[in-house]
Tab-separated table of C-alpha atoms in Angstrom:
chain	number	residue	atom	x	y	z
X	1	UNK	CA	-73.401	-108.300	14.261
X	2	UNK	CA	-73.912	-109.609	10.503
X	3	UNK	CA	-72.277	-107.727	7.665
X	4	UNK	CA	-75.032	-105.634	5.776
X	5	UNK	CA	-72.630	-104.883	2.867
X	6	UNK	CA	-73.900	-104.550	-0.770
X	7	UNK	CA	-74.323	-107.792	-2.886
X	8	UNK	CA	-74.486	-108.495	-6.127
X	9	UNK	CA	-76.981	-110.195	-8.175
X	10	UNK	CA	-78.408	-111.355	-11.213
X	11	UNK	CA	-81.864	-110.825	-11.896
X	12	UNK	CA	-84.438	-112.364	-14.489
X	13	UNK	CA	-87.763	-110.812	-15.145
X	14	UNK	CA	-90.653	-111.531	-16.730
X	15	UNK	CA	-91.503	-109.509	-19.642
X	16	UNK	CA	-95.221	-107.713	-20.018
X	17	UNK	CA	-95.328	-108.121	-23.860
X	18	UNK	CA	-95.412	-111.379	-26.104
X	19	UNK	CA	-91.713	-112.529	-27.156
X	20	UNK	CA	-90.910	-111.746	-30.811
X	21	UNK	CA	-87.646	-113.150	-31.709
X	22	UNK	CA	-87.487	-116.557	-33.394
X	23	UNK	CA	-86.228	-118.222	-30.377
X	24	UNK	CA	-88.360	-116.533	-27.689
X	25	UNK	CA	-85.464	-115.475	-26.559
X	26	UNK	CA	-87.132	-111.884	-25.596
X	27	UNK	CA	-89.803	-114.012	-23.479
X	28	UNK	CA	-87.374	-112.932	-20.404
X	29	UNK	CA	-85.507	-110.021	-19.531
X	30	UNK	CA	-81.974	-109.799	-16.914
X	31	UNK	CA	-80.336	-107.641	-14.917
X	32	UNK	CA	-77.297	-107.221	-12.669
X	33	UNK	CA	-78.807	-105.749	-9.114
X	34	UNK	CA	-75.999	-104.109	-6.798
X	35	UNK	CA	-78.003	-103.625	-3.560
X	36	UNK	CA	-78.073	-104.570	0.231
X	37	UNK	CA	-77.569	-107.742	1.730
X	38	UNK	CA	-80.264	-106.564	4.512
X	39	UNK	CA	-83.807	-105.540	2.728
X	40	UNK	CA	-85.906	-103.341	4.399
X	41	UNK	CA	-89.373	-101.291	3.041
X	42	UNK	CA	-87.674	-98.647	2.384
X	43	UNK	CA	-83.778	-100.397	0.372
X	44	UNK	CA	-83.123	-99.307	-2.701
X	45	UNK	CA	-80.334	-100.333	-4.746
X	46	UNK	CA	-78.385	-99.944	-8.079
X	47	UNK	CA	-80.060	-101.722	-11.733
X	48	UNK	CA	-77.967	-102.229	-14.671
X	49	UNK	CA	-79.460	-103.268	-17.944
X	50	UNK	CA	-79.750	-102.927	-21.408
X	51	UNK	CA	-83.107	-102.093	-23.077
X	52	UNK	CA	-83.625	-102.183	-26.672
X	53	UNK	CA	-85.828	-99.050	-28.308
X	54	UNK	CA	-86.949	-98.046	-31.373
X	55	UNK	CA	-85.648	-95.551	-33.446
X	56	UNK	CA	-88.639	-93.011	-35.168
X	57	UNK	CA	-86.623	-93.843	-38.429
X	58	UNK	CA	-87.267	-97.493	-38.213
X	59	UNK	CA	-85.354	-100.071	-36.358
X	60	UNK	CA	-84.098	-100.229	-33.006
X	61	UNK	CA	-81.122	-99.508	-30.929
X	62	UNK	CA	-79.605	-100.642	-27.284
X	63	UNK	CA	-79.689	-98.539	-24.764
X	64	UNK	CA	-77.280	-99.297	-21.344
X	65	UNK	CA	-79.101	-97.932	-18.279
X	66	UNK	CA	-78.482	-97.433	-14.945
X	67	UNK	CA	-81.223	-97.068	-12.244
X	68	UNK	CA	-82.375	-96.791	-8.384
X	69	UNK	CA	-84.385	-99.299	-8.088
X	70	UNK	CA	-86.547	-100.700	-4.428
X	71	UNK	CA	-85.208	-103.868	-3.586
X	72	UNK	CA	-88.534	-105.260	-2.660
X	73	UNK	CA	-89.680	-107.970	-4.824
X	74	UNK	CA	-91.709	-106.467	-7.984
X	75	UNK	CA	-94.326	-108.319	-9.830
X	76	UNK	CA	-92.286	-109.236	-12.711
X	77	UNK	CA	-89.009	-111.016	-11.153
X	78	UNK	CA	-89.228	-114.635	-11.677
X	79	UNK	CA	-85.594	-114.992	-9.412
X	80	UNK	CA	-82.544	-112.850	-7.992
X	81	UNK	CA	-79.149	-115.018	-7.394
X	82	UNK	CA	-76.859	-113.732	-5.587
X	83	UNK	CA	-73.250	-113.748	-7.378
X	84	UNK	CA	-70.871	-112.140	-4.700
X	85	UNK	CA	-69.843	-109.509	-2.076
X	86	UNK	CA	-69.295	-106.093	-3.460
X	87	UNK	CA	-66.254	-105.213	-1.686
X	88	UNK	CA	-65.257	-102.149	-3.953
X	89	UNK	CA	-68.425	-100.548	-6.103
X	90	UNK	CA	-66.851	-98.014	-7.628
X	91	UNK	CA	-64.578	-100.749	-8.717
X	92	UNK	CA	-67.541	-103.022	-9.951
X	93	UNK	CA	-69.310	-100.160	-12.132
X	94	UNK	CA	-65.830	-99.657	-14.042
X	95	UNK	CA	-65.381	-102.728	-15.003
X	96	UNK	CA	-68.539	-103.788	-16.169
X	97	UNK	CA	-69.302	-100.323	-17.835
X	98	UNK	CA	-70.678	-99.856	-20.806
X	99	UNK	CA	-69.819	-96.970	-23.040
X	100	UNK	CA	-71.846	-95.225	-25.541
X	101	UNK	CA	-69.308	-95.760	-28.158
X	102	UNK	CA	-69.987	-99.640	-27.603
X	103	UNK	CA	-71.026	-101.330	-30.543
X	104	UNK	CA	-73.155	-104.394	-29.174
X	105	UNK	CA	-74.469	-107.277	-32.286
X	106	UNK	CA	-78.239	-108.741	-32.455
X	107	UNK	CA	-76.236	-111.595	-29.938
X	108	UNK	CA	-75.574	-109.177	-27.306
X	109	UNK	CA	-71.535	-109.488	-28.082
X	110	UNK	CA	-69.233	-106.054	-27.937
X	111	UNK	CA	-67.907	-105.211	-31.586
X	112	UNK	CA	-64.484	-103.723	-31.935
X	113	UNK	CA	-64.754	-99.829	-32.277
């Protein structure tokens, strides 16, 4: 009988609205997906992502989010990779966390506190 143990994978979407960095850089948008290896209508799994939002005084700010997600394909992912088994999740989550007291740069790097 085949393993149906979660996965873990990298996901790039398509965004809705026009890029507006310099670079198009914001044209696409990843994730990391921690779900089943075995979809089925019904699978749901784990999203992690960062989403940048405005701030009402001006500016913007990133925001670290964690959702249930379907597994399904959605209309907006281009491609999902598959990096590795997740033999420990609890495990996974911890080390990739991201805290609130993160400071992250315009390049997506994590400033010392």
């Amino acid at each position: 009988m085949p393993s149906n143990k979660d996965r873990l994978y990298v996901a790039l979407y398509a965004r809705a609205s026009r890029p507006t960095m310099p670079g198009k850089e914001d044209t696409y948008h990843w994730a990391l997906i921690v779900g089943l290896k075995i979809e089925t209508d019904g699978s749901t799994g784990v999203r992690y992502h960062a989403k940048e939002w405005p701030r009402p005084e001006g500016g913007s700010t990133w925001l670290f989010e964690e959702r249930s997600s379907r597994l399904l394909p959605s209309s907006m992912i281009l491609v999902r990779i598959m990096v590795g088994k997740v033999t420990n999740r609890n495990r996974l989550v911890k080390s990739c966390e991201i805290r609130l007291s993160d400071k992250v740069s315009r390049d997506g790097t994590v400033l010392p506190g």
